[in-house]
Tab-separated table of C-alpha atoms and ligand atoms in Angstrom:
chain	number	residue	atom	x	y	z
U	1	MET	CA	215.667	109.157	80.319
U	2	ALA	CA	213.118	111.809	79.782
U	3	PRO	CA	209.722	110.111	79.769
U	4	MET	CA	208.411	112.211	76.893
U	5	THR	CA	210.571	110.146	74.536
U	6	ARG	CA	208.548	106.971	75.196
U	7	PRO	CA	208.140	105.269	71.826
U	8	HIS	CA	204.618	103.938	72.163
U	9	ARG	CA	201.574	106.015	71.514
U	10	ALA	CA	198.500	105.325	73.550
U	11	GLY	CA	195.535	104.454	71.425
U	12	SER	CA	197.510	103.142	68.492
U	13	PRO	CA	196.135	99.871	67.046
U	14	VAL	CA	199.295	97.933	67.940
U	15	TRP	CA	199.051	99.083	71.531
U	16	ARG	CA	195.432	98.017	71.713
U	17	LEU	CA	196.260	94.573	70.334
U	18	VAL	CA	198.998	94.129	72.893
U	19	LEU	CA	196.602	95.204	75.572
U	20	LEU	CA	193.940	92.735	74.452
U	21	ALA	CA	196.460	89.915	74.274
U	22	LEU	CA	197.698	90.661	77.770
U	23	LEU	CA	194.178	90.878	79.071
U	24	ALA	CA	193.334	87.512	77.508
U	25	ALA	CA	196.504	86.016	78.971
U	26	ALA	CA	195.602	87.387	82.351
U	27	LEU	CA	192.136	85.901	82.219
U	28	LEU	CA	193.522	82.503	81.255
U	29	ALA	CA	196.179	82.625	83.919
U	30	THR	CA	193.771	83.305	86.736
U	31	GLY	CA	191.114	80.867	85.617
U	32	CYS	CA	188.099	81.122	87.834
U	33	ALA	CA	189.872	82.781	90.741
U	34	THR	CA	187.810	85.483	92.392
U	35	GLN	CA	190.598	87.997	92.166
U	36	ASN	CA	190.264	90.471	89.345
U	37	THR	CA	193.115	91.212	87.031
U	38	VAL	CA	193.577	94.129	84.777
U	39	VAL	CA	196.291	95.441	82.501
U	40	ASN	CA	197.911	98.614	83.658
U	41	PRO	CA	197.738	100.909	80.611
U	42	VAL	CA	201.006	102.637	81.495
U	43	THR	CA	203.205	99.652	82.314
U	44	GLY	CA	201.369	97.117	80.172
U	45	ARG	CA	201.667	94.679	83.079
U	46	VAL	CA	198.870	92.568	84.442
U	47	GLU	CA	197.874	93.581	87.939
U	48	ARG	CA	195.661	91.862	90.433
U	49	SER	CA	192.899	93.936	91.878
U	50	ALA	CA	190.666	93.333	94.882
U	51	LEU	CA	187.847	95.093	93.126
U	52	SER	CA	186.167	94.432	89.847
U	53	GLU	CA	186.093	97.392	87.517
U	54	ASP	CA	182.390	97.813	88.319
U	55	GLN	CA	183.101	97.930	92.049
U	56	LEU	CA	185.857	100.453	91.445
U	57	GLN	CA	183.451	102.564	89.406
U	58	ALA	CA	180.835	102.427	92.167
U	59	GLN	CA	183.407	103.616	94.708
U	60	ALA	CA	184.613	106.376	92.445
U	61	ASP	CA	181.022	107.577	92.071
U	62	GLU	CA	180.615	107.605	95.853
U	63	ALA	CA	183.806	109.580	96.292
U	64	ARG	CA	182.668	112.007	93.618
U	65	GLU	CA	179.518	112.708	95.591
U	66	ALA	CA	181.514	113.211	98.784
U	67	LEU	CA	183.795	115.715	97.049
U	68	ILE	CA	180.887	117.656	95.581
U	69	ASP	CA	179.070	117.602	98.937
U	70	GLU	CA	182.139	118.951	100.666
U	71	HIS	CA	183.040	121.714	98.205
U	72	GLY	CA	180.106	122.303	95.850
U	73	LEU	CA	180.245	122.519	92.064
U	74	TYR	CA	181.574	125.697	90.518
U	75	THR	CA	179.177	126.618	87.753
U	76	HIS	CA	180.793	128.996	85.309
U	77	PRO	CA	180.071	127.683	81.790
U	78	GLU	CA	182.999	129.391	80.021
U	79	VAL	CA	185.642	128.353	82.538
U	80	GLN	CA	184.158	124.845	82.747
U	81	ALA	CA	184.205	124.494	78.943
U	82	TYR	CA	187.845	125.580	78.879
U	83	VAL	CA	188.969	123.124	81.568
U	84	THR	CA	187.113	120.312	79.785
U	85	GLU	CA	188.686	121.279	76.453
U	86	ILE	CA	192.255	121.207	77.793
U	87	GLY	CA	191.587	118.110	79.912
U	88	LEU	CA	190.262	116.125	76.957
U	89	LYS	CA	193.105	117.302	74.738
U	90	VAL	CA	195.602	115.830	77.207
U	91	ALA	CA	193.565	112.731	78.137
U	92	ARG	CA	193.113	111.690	74.497
U	93	LEU	CA	196.896	111.601	74.133
U	94	SER	CA	197.309	109.614	77.342
U	95	HIS	CA	197.692	105.850	77.830
U	96	ALA	CA	193.921	105.505	78.272
U	97	PRO	CA	192.195	107.750	75.747
U	98	GLU	CA	189.089	105.570	75.737
U	99	LEU	CA	188.078	106.225	79.370
U	100	PRO	CA	184.946	108.341	79.959
U	101	TRP	CA	187.029	111.355	81.050
U	102	SER	CA	185.344	114.188	82.922
U	103	PHE	CA	186.826	117.399	84.322
U	104	THR	CA	184.942	119.115	87.117
U	105	ILE	CA	185.589	122.428	88.888
U	106	LEU	CA	184.937	122.497	92.639
U	107	ASP	CA	183.685	125.710	94.275
U	108	THR	CA	186.399	126.299	96.856
U	109	GLU	CA	189.267	128.725	97.323
U	110	ILE	CA	191.469	125.853	98.525
U	111	SER	CA	194.083	125.087	95.850
U	112	ASN	CA	193.860	121.442	94.936
U	113	ALA	CA	193.227	118.862	92.261
U	114	PHE	CA	191.960	115.285	92.584
U	115	ALA	CA	191.515	112.224	90.441
U	116	LEU	CA	189.237	109.221	90.803
U	117	PRO	CA	189.545	105.886	88.998
U	118	HIS	CA	188.071	105.652	85.498
U	119	GLY	CA	188.803	109.215	84.535
U	120	GLN	CA	187.061	111.606	86.906
U	121	VAL	CA	189.330	114.601	87.410
U	122	PHE	CA	188.611	117.567	89.682
U	123	VAL	CA	190.287	120.925	89.995
U	124	THR	CA	189.330	123.708	92.418
U	125	ARG	CA	188.655	127.262	91.307
U	126	GLY	CA	191.238	128.316	93.924
U	127	LEU	CA	193.926	126.467	92.007
U	128	LEU	CA	192.788	127.741	88.602
U	129	ALA	CA	193.143	131.301	89.906
U	130	LEU	CA	196.813	130.700	90.747
U	131	LEU	CA	197.872	129.354	87.350
U	132	GLN	CA	199.607	131.592	84.841
U	133	ASN	CA	198.959	129.987	81.489
U	134	GLU	CA	197.352	127.140	79.586
U	135	ALA	CA	200.454	124.950	79.792
U	136	GLU	CA	200.275	125.049	83.610
U	137	LEU	CA	196.616	124.056	83.448
U	138	ALA	CA	197.563	121.172	81.147
U	139	ALA	CA	200.308	120.212	83.631
U	140	VAL	CA	197.885	120.016	86.562
U	141	LEU	CA	195.382	118.002	84.549
U	142	GLY	CA	198.157	115.834	83.062
U	143	HIS	CA	199.359	114.929	86.559
U	144	GLU	CA	195.843	113.893	87.609
U	145	ILE	CA	195.261	112.021	84.354
U	146	ALA	CA	198.498	110.137	85.080
U	147	HIS	CA	197.167	109.045	88.496
U	148	VAL	CA	194.225	107.529	86.639
U	149	THR	CA	196.130	105.862	83.787
U	150	ALA	CA	198.774	104.454	86.145
U	151	ARG	CA	195.910	103.068	88.242
U	152	HIS	CA	197.179	104.613	91.473
U	153	GLY	CA	193.657	104.796	92.867
U	154	ALA	CA	192.983	101.175	91.995
U	155	HIS	CA	196.240	100.204	93.749
U	156	ARG	CA	195.136	102.053	96.865
U	157	ALA	CA	191.794	100.304	96.860
U	158	THR	CA	193.483	96.941	96.384
U	159	GLU	CA	196.025	97.528	99.165
U	160	ALA	CA	193.253	98.571	101.507
U	161	ALA	CA	191.170	95.544	100.624
U	162	PHE	CA	194.072	93.124	100.990
U	163	ALA	CA	195.048	94.757	104.274
U	164	ASN	CA	191.455	94.305	105.405
U	165	ILE	CA	190.997	98.004	105.970
U	166	GLY	CA	187.686	97.625	104.243
U	167	VAL	CA	187.032	98.348	100.657
U	168	ALA	CA	184.588	101.139	101.357
U	169	ALA	CA	187.311	102.984	103.250
U	170	ALA	CA	189.590	102.961	100.275
U	171	ILE	CA	188.280	105.728	98.151
U	172	ASN	CA	191.019	106.881	95.927
U	173	VAL	CA	191.387	110.561	95.729
U	174	GLY	CA	194.727	111.794	94.533
U	175	GLN	CA	195.800	115.142	95.773
U	176	PHE	CA	198.059	117.288	93.720
U	177	LEU	CA	198.307	120.643	95.387
U	178	GLU	CA	197.227	119.646	98.835
U	179	ARG	CA	197.462	123.047	100.335
U	180	ARG	CA	195.401	125.316	102.447
U	181	GLY	CA	193.478	128.038	100.680
U	182	LEU	CA	192.639	131.458	101.999
U	183	ARG	CA	190.946	132.535	105.199
U	184	GLY	CA	188.572	129.997	106.669
U	185	ALA	CA	190.199	127.184	104.821
U	186	ALA	CA	192.105	126.028	107.892
U	187	GLN	CA	188.898	124.700	109.385
U	188	ARG	CA	187.956	123.118	106.109
U	189	MET	CA	191.304	121.413	105.938
U	190	LYS	CA	190.724	120.093	109.419
U	191	ARG	CA	187.510	118.585	108.206
U	192	LEU	CA	189.244	117.182	105.174
U	193	GLY	CA	191.781	115.785	107.625
U	194	MET	CA	188.947	114.071	109.420
U	195	SER	CA	187.670	112.487	106.246
U	196	LEU	CA	191.232	111.375	105.658
U	197	ALA	CA	191.323	109.793	109.079
U	198	ALA	CA	188.059	108.086	108.318
U	199	GLY	CA	189.690	106.682	105.231
U	200	LEU	CA	187.213	108.340	102.955
U	201	ILE	CA	189.909	110.058	101.002
U	202	ALA	CA	193.136	108.188	100.616
U	203	THR	CA	196.197	109.994	99.381
U	204	TYR	CA	198.976	108.767	97.176
U	205	ASP	CA	202.426	107.980	98.370
U	206	ARG	CA	205.621	109.713	97.397
U	207	GLN	CA	206.459	107.216	94.693
U	208	GLN	CA	203.052	107.597	93.080
U	209	GLU	CA	203.292	111.381	93.192
U	210	LEU	CA	206.676	111.314	91.509
U	211	GLU	CA	205.372	108.885	88.926
U	212	ALA	CA	202.346	111.098	88.206
U	213	ASP	CA	204.646	114.097	87.783
U	214	ARG	CA	206.770	112.121	85.338
U	215	ILE	CA	203.933	110.626	83.285
U	216	GLY	CA	202.019	113.914	83.422
U	217	THR	CA	205.049	115.679	81.992
U	218	ASP	CA	205.090	113.164	79.169
U	219	TYR	CA	201.420	113.941	78.404
U	220	LEU	CA	202.157	117.643	78.550
U	221	ALA	CA	204.801	117.268	75.875
U	222	ARG	CA	202.584	114.999	73.734
U	223	ALA	CA	199.928	117.739	73.789
U	224	GLY	CA	202.486	120.218	72.471
U	225	TYR	CA	203.117	122.148	75.661
U	226	ASP	CA	206.427	123.030	77.225
U	227	ALA	CA	207.166	120.141	79.594
U	228	ARG	CA	208.939	122.469	81.993
U	229	GLN	CA	205.573	123.910	82.980
U	230	MET	CA	205.237	120.924	85.325
U	231	VAL	CA	208.080	122.524	87.266
U	232	ALA	CA	206.277	125.867	87.172
U	233	VAL	CA	203.182	124.291	88.730
U	234	LEU	CA	205.213	122.757	91.533
U	235	GLU	CA	206.692	126.193	92.150
U	236	VAL	CA	203.166	127.581	92.438
U	237	LEU	CA	202.546	124.954	95.109
U	238	GLN	CA	205.591	126.099	97.081
U	239	MET	CA	204.615	129.725	96.695
U	240	VAL	CA	201.135	129.098	98.094
U	241	GLU	CA	202.678	127.248	101.025
U	242	ARG	CA	204.967	130.189	101.757
U	243	PHE	CA	202.126	132.689	101.372
U	244	HIS	CA	200.005	130.925	103.994
U	245	ALA	CA	202.894	130.295	106.348
U	246	ASP	CA	203.723	134.030	106.212
U	247	ARG	CA	200.105	135.065	106.842
U	248	ALA	CA	199.924	132.628	109.755
U	249	ARG	CA	203.094	134.049	111.247
U	250	GLU	CA	201.828	137.604	110.886
U	251	GLN	CA	198.621	136.685	112.669
U	252	LYS	CA	200.522	134.610	115.229
U	253	ARG	CA	198.555	131.553	114.234
U	254	GLU	CA	199.995	128.087	114.053
U	255	ALA	CA	201.261	127.329	110.543
U	256	PRO	CA	198.366	125.956	108.529
U	257	GLY	CA	197.592	122.270	108.487
U	258	SER	CA	201.107	121.289	109.483
U	259	ASP	CA	200.330	117.675	110.420
U	260	TRP	CA	198.498	117.158	107.270
U	261	LEU	CA	201.191	118.682	105.109
U	262	SER	CA	203.931	116.717	106.805
U	263	SER	CA	202.171	113.477	105.925
U	264	HIS	CA	202.456	114.352	102.265
U	265	PRO	CA	205.197	113.924	99.716
U	266	GLY	CA	207.602	116.827	99.910
U	267	THR	CA	207.237	119.426	97.233
U	268	ASP	CA	210.985	120.039	97.321
U	269	GLN	CA	211.787	116.527	96.200
U	270	ARG	CA	209.120	116.599	93.508
U	271	LEU	CA	210.466	119.899	92.275
U	272	ARG	CA	214.046	118.623	92.111
U	273	GLU	CA	212.950	115.497	90.246
U	274	ALA	CA	210.796	117.449	87.819
U	275	GLN	CA	213.656	119.841	87.099
U	276	ARG	CA	215.820	116.849	86.324
U	277	PHE	CA	213.494	115.114	83.916
U	278	THR	CA	212.400	118.268	82.128
U	279	ALA	CA	215.928	119.592	81.655
U	280	ALA	CA	216.116	118.298	78.092
U	281	ALA	CA	212.567	119.297	77.181
U	282	ARG	CA	211.921	120.947	73.889
U	283	ARG	CA	211.181	124.635	74.224
U	284	VAL	CA	207.726	125.620	73.059
U	285	ALA	CA	207.227	129.176	71.917
U	286	SER	CA	203.703	129.705	73.214
U	287	ASP	CA	202.480	128.756	76.669
U	288	GLY	CA	198.951	130.003	75.886
U	289	ARG	CA	199.091	132.745	78.502
U	290	GLU	CA	196.857	135.247	76.732
U	291	ARG	CA	194.313	132.581	75.852
U	292	PHE	CA	194.333	131.315	79.446
U	293	LEU	CA	193.825	134.770	80.944
U	294	LYS	CA	190.980	135.473	78.557
U	295	ARG	CA	189.232	132.186	79.240
U	296	ILE	CA	189.406	132.375	83.061
U	297	ASP	CA	188.328	136.019	83.149
U	298	GLY	CA	185.552	136.385	85.728
U	299	LEU	CA	186.601	133.390	87.849
U	300	VAL	CA	185.481	133.951	91.456
U	301	TRP	CA	188.327	134.733	93.866
U	302	GLY	CA	187.950	134.093	97.606
U	303	ASP	CA	184.467	133.582	99.043
U	304	SER	CA	181.641	132.504	96.769
U	305	PRO	CA	178.114	133.930	96.729
U	306	GLU	CA	176.856	130.357	96.969
U	307	LYS	CA	178.417	129.849	100.400
U	308	GLY	CA	178.400	133.417	101.709
U	309	LEU	CA	180.962	136.208	101.694
U	310	VAL	CA	183.107	137.594	104.489
U	311	ARG	CA	184.100	141.236	104.076
U	312	ASP	CA	185.987	142.718	107.030
U	313	ARG	CA	183.611	142.240	109.977
U	314	LEU	CA	180.608	141.528	107.794
U	315	PHE	CA	179.186	138.182	106.682
U	316	VAL	CA	176.577	138.197	103.910
U	317	HIS	CA	174.842	135.084	102.600
U	318	PRO	CA	173.259	136.204	99.307
U	319	ARG	CA	171.749	132.821	98.522
U	320	VAL	CA	170.053	132.377	101.919
U	321	GLY	CA	169.334	136.088	102.461
U	322	TYR	CA	170.851	137.127	105.784
U	323	ALA	CA	173.756	139.177	107.107
U	324	VAL	CA	175.524	139.381	110.462
U	325	SER	CA	178.392	141.486	111.806
U	326	ALA	CA	181.193	140.149	114.002
U	327	PRO	CA	182.814	141.915	116.972
U	328	ALA	CA	186.213	143.478	116.182
U	329	GLY	CA	188.999	140.922	115.901
U	330	TRP	CA	186.693	137.906	115.695
U	331	GLU	CA	187.024	135.389	112.880
U	332	PHE	CA	184.462	133.762	110.647
U	333	ASP	CA	184.169	130.177	109.544
U	334	VAL	CA	181.645	129.563	106.806
U	335	GLU	CA	179.974	126.218	106.347
U	336	GLY	CA	176.997	125.547	104.085
U	337	SER	CA	174.227	127.946	105.053
U	338	ALA	CA	175.764	128.501	108.525
U	339	VAL	CA	178.430	130.861	109.767
U	340	ALA	CA	180.451	130.593	112.982
U	341	LEU	CA	181.948	133.677	114.660
U	342	HIS	CA	184.964	132.868	116.849
U	343	THR	CA	186.685	134.948	119.515
U	344	PRO	CA	190.307	135.871	118.671
U	345	ASP	CA	191.421	133.107	121.102
U	346	ASN	CA	188.932	130.686	119.574
U	347	ASP	CA	187.510	129.874	123.025
U	348	ALA	CA	183.938	130.956	122.300
U	349	THR	CA	181.778	130.690	119.182
U	350	LEU	CA	178.469	132.097	118.042
U	351	THR	CA	176.948	130.055	115.215
U	352	VAL	CA	174.129	131.317	113.018
U	353	ARG	CA	172.369	128.546	111.138
U	354	LEU	CA	169.376	128.395	108.814
U	355	LEU	CA	167.264	125.456	109.996
U	356	PRO	CA	165.718	122.818	107.776
U	357	LYS	CA	161.956	122.360	108.117
U	358	LEU	CA	162.615	119.069	109.905
U	359	ALA	CA	164.058	120.959	112.880
U	360	GLY	CA	160.561	122.011	113.949
U	361	ARG	CA	157.743	124.443	113.114
U	362	THR	CA	157.789	126.463	116.353
U	363	HIS	CA	160.569	127.877	118.509
U	364	ALA	CA	159.644	125.444	121.281
U	365	GLN	CA	159.852	122.460	118.925
U	366	VAL	CA	163.282	123.548	117.676
U	367	ILE	CA	164.582	123.868	121.243
U	368	GLU	CA	163.218	120.449	122.073
U	369	ASN	CA	164.473	118.765	118.900
U	370	LEU	CA	167.874	120.359	118.486
U	371	LEU	CA	168.992	121.251	121.993
U	372	ALA	CA	167.245	118.332	123.734
U	373	PRO	CA	167.559	120.025	127.149
U	374	THR	CA	167.254	118.246	130.488
U	375	GLU	CA	166.308	121.508	132.161
U	376	GLY	CA	166.176	125.222	131.391
U	377	ARG	CA	163.939	128.163	130.638
U	378	SER	CA	162.843	130.121	127.567
U	379	ALA	CA	162.088	133.814	127.263
U	380	PRO	CA	160.949	135.892	124.290
U	381	ARG	CA	163.715	137.998	122.770
U	382	LYS	CA	163.713	140.547	119.965
U	383	VAL	CA	166.612	139.949	117.592
U	384	GLY	CA	166.886	143.160	115.574
U	385	ALA	CA	163.517	143.369	113.839
U	386	PHE	CA	162.702	139.683	114.317
U	387	ASN	CA	160.892	137.698	116.997
U	388	GLY	CA	162.977	135.162	118.804
U	389	THR	CA	163.080	132.876	121.821
U	390	HIS	CA	166.172	132.715	124.003
U	391	PHE	CA	166.872	129.520	125.891
U	392	ILE	CA	169.303	128.935	128.771
U	393	GLY	CA	169.625	125.516	130.315
U	394	SER	CA	171.594	122.289	130.216
U	395	ARG	CA	171.568	118.741	128.995
U	396	LEU	CA	172.690	115.831	131.135
U	397	ARG	CA	174.476	112.976	129.400
U	398	GLY	CA	175.591	110.388	131.904
U	399	ASP	CA	177.330	112.385	134.602
U	400	THR	CA	178.218	115.255	132.317
U	401	ARG	CA	176.251	118.465	132.241
U	402	HIS	CA	176.416	120.361	128.927
U	403	PRO	CA	175.404	123.987	129.221
U	404	LEU	CA	172.976	125.207	126.541
U	405	ARG	CA	172.432	128.774	125.417
U	406	ALA	CA	170.738	129.601	122.127
U	407	THR	CA	168.195	131.799	120.412
U	408	VAL	CA	165.659	130.579	117.861
U	409	VAL	CA	164.643	133.375	115.501
U	410	THR	CA	161.967	133.694	112.841
U	411	GLY	CA	164.279	135.488	110.413
U	412	PRO	CA	164.290	136.682	106.781
U	413	GLY	CA	161.708	134.929	104.624
U	414	SER	CA	159.910	133.836	107.837
U	415	ARG	CA	162.368	130.962	108.073
U	416	LEU	CA	163.718	129.669	111.369
U	417	TYR	CA	167.324	130.231	112.396
U	418	LEU	CA	169.280	128.982	115.376
U	419	ILE	CA	171.856	131.275	116.986
U	420	ASP	CA	173.938	129.024	119.183
U	421	TYR	CA	176.325	130.163	121.952
U	422	THR	CA	179.194	127.810	122.817
U	423	ALA	CA	182.394	128.304	124.817
U	424	ARG	CA	185.308	126.255	126.105
U	425	ASP	CA	184.210	126.856	129.709
U	426	GLU	CA	182.036	129.160	131.799
U	427	ALA	CA	184.748	131.794	132.169
U	428	ALA	CA	185.170	132.003	128.381
U	429	MET	CA	181.391	132.342	128.008
U	430	GLU	CA	181.346	135.156	130.585
U	431	ARG	CA	184.093	137.030	128.766
U	432	ALA	CA	182.484	136.686	125.315
U	433	LEU	CA	178.804	136.984	126.242
U	434	ALA	CA	178.275	140.728	125.701
U	435	ALA	CA	180.050	140.627	122.330
U	436	MET	CA	178.032	137.573	121.283
U	437	GLN	CA	174.784	139.261	122.210
U	438	ALA	CA	175.775	142.332	120.193
U	439	ALA	CA	176.593	140.095	117.213
U	440	GLU	CA	173.233	138.345	117.622
U	441	GLN	CA	171.466	141.704	117.496
U	442	SER	CA	173.193	142.483	114.183
U	443	PHE	CA	171.472	139.484	112.516
U	444	ARG	CA	169.377	140.967	109.685
U	445	ALA	CA	167.908	140.587	106.208
U	446	ILE	CA	170.475	141.749	103.628
U	447	THR	CA	170.376	145.541	103.203
U	448	ALA	CA	171.408	147.578	100.163
U	449	ALA	CA	174.577	148.550	102.051
U	450	ASP	CA	175.368	144.864	102.761
U	451	ARG	CA	174.909	144.111	99.080
U	452	ARG	CA	177.308	146.892	98.099
U	453	ALA	CA	179.888	145.781	100.675
U	454	ALA	CA	179.655	142.131	99.639
U	455	GLN	CA	180.501	142.373	95.951
U	456	VAL	CA	181.946	139.131	94.610
U	457	TRP	CA	185.665	139.361	93.769
U	458	ARG	CA	186.738	138.049	90.385
U	459	ILE	CA	189.971	137.354	88.567
U	460	GLY	CA	190.591	139.579	85.573
U	461	SER	CA	193.572	140.758	83.602
U	462	THR	CA	194.875	144.225	82.916
U	463	VAL	CA	198.086	145.969	81.941
U	464	MET	CA	200.536	146.621	84.743
U	465	PRO	CA	200.200	150.257	85.816
U	466	VAL	CA	203.259	152.507	86.171
U	467	GLY	CA	202.956	152.247	89.961
U	468	GLY	CA	203.386	148.438	89.866
U	469	PHE	CA	201.720	146.114	92.361
U	470	ALA	CA	201.124	148.919	94.866
U	471	GLU	CA	198.976	150.786	92.358
U	472	LEU	CA	197.271	147.563	91.236
U	473	ALA	CA	196.458	146.854	94.910
U	474	ARG	CA	194.915	150.279	95.432
U	475	ALA	CA	192.665	149.789	92.418
U	476	SER	CA	191.494	146.323	93.572
U	477	PRO	CA	188.700	145.671	96.096
U	478	LEU	CA	191.111	143.564	98.212
U	479	ARG	CA	191.804	145.007	101.651
U	480	GLU	CA	193.921	142.614	103.694
U	481	ASP	CA	197.202	141.521	102.090
U	482	ALA	CA	196.241	143.076	98.732
U	483	ASP	CA	199.818	143.502	97.496
U	484	ALA	CA	200.858	139.976	98.576
U	485	THR	CA	197.700	138.439	97.096
U	486	LEU	CA	198.209	140.126	93.726
U	487	ARG	CA	201.810	138.908	93.642
U	488	LEU	CA	200.623	135.408	94.540
U	489	ILE	CA	198.048	135.176	91.749
U	490	ASN	CA	200.724	136.398	89.341
U	491	GLY	CA	203.162	133.728	90.480
U	492	LEU	CA	205.566	136.287	91.941
U	493	TYR	CA	204.981	135.979	95.680
U	494	GLY	CA	208.088	135.905	97.841
U	495	LEU	CA	210.471	137.018	95.102
U	496	LYS	CA	212.912	139.806	95.865
U	497	PRO	CA	211.602	143.300	95.042
U	498	GLY	CA	211.944	143.897	91.328
U	499	GLU	CA	212.762	140.231	90.588
U	500	GLY	CA	210.670	138.996	87.666
U	501	GLU	CA	208.302	141.902	88.210
U	502	PRO	CA	206.276	142.693	85.087
U	503	ALA	CA	207.086	146.023	83.443
U	504	ALA	CA	204.411	148.688	83.089
U	505	GLY	CA	202.182	147.795	80.143
U	506	GLU	CA	202.614	144.004	80.498
U	507	LEU	CA	199.550	141.808	80.914
U	508	VAL	CA	198.961	140.851	84.577
U	509	LYS	CA	196.200	139.219	86.580
U	510	THR	CA	194.224	141.287	89.001
U	511	VAL	CA	191.226	140.971	91.311
U	512	ARG	CA	188.272	143.188	90.491
X	1	LIG	ZN1	199.174	113.627	92.722
């Protein structure tokens, strides 16, 4: 049976009475046992929980901080207001309208959405950029809202506690579109993988994902949207997967995050299921496409000025105030106020990092505090226009000698930076050294030319030109994969030429 035909309405007085009665019954039944019980708003059944609701809230708040630390908040008042508006519209029609719902946009190009117990929902700007209309946005949020109302996070925490994994390790982040974003995101996913391993972010199982799809579809229909848009969102997920797999193949890289993806519920199965339970859905004339495109206009695409922008061989960090150029063929990985430049084989890395005041006031103090050498020597070195100190030496830990090679620079704004040379082995260091030194010498305060080259890319909409995607690509600032990227953000990546392609004059998304 299609779930959208459920007879009960969340929030109705009868429903609340039933809920109260069940809660009272649960309290009586457990007496003074230490276990907590709570009524599942979706099933109406009493569930035991290892955590009190206050403990669950405290954990959710901790997880929220971890998520914001990892990705940053995306501050764009119009887009934020829109996501909140649609989120609340769906949440208020859910099984738990009374929760303190919040909808937060994370500043990352990775496409994902998360939910924490008690109504904290997160969506990344990378995912927003890939959606085609308001109904798809409602579908994503509806799925996450369903994780909350069905208490999937609470179940995870309880399982972990009962299995003695440790309650603190059972933070309950649901992942909807757990897929790699654009360039640089592979490393970020690896880090996310590490937090997963550490148990910081638990994921939902297949059954819970399917349930969230089903309940989310119900919410979508209650809010007056076309329930089949849940299927459309799952197709977006597949398309993104294909896009990244194709890019990886072209660049002869290993397919992105394969371990991590394989540990997750298959999109194919979810798609098949969703197609089944939306087959009888009522058609809705408007999917809110024009409204959606208008409201997300200006959304950042790709790198953010907050974290620094990579443009070809150039890295510019507008917020911190420096720029550096990479040798041809090298790759960047951006992290906080630091950037790492990797050789094409990823066997040597030059990292440029703005240092906190704690690291030391002088070059010598920084070397002592951060490198902690056992032996070595320092020599003055000019880095572009700045004064620096280059250190070569080693650190002994037990029987192991770690080679050290780094430059401390008094850079833009008279702040201290560390330029750190690392390599897999001495041979790799030898091979990369000259290129690393050249990259070090390119370290500079942002110039007018850097500023021009590092314009922020934003999602906009326009009418399809006569020349189709090829013409749209030429007009956009995108360089690499421009045609494929424009197809992806329009939900048309991987289709046969001409298939579903918008006619000239139709409204399409673009990057400007
Ligand atoms: Zn999910």
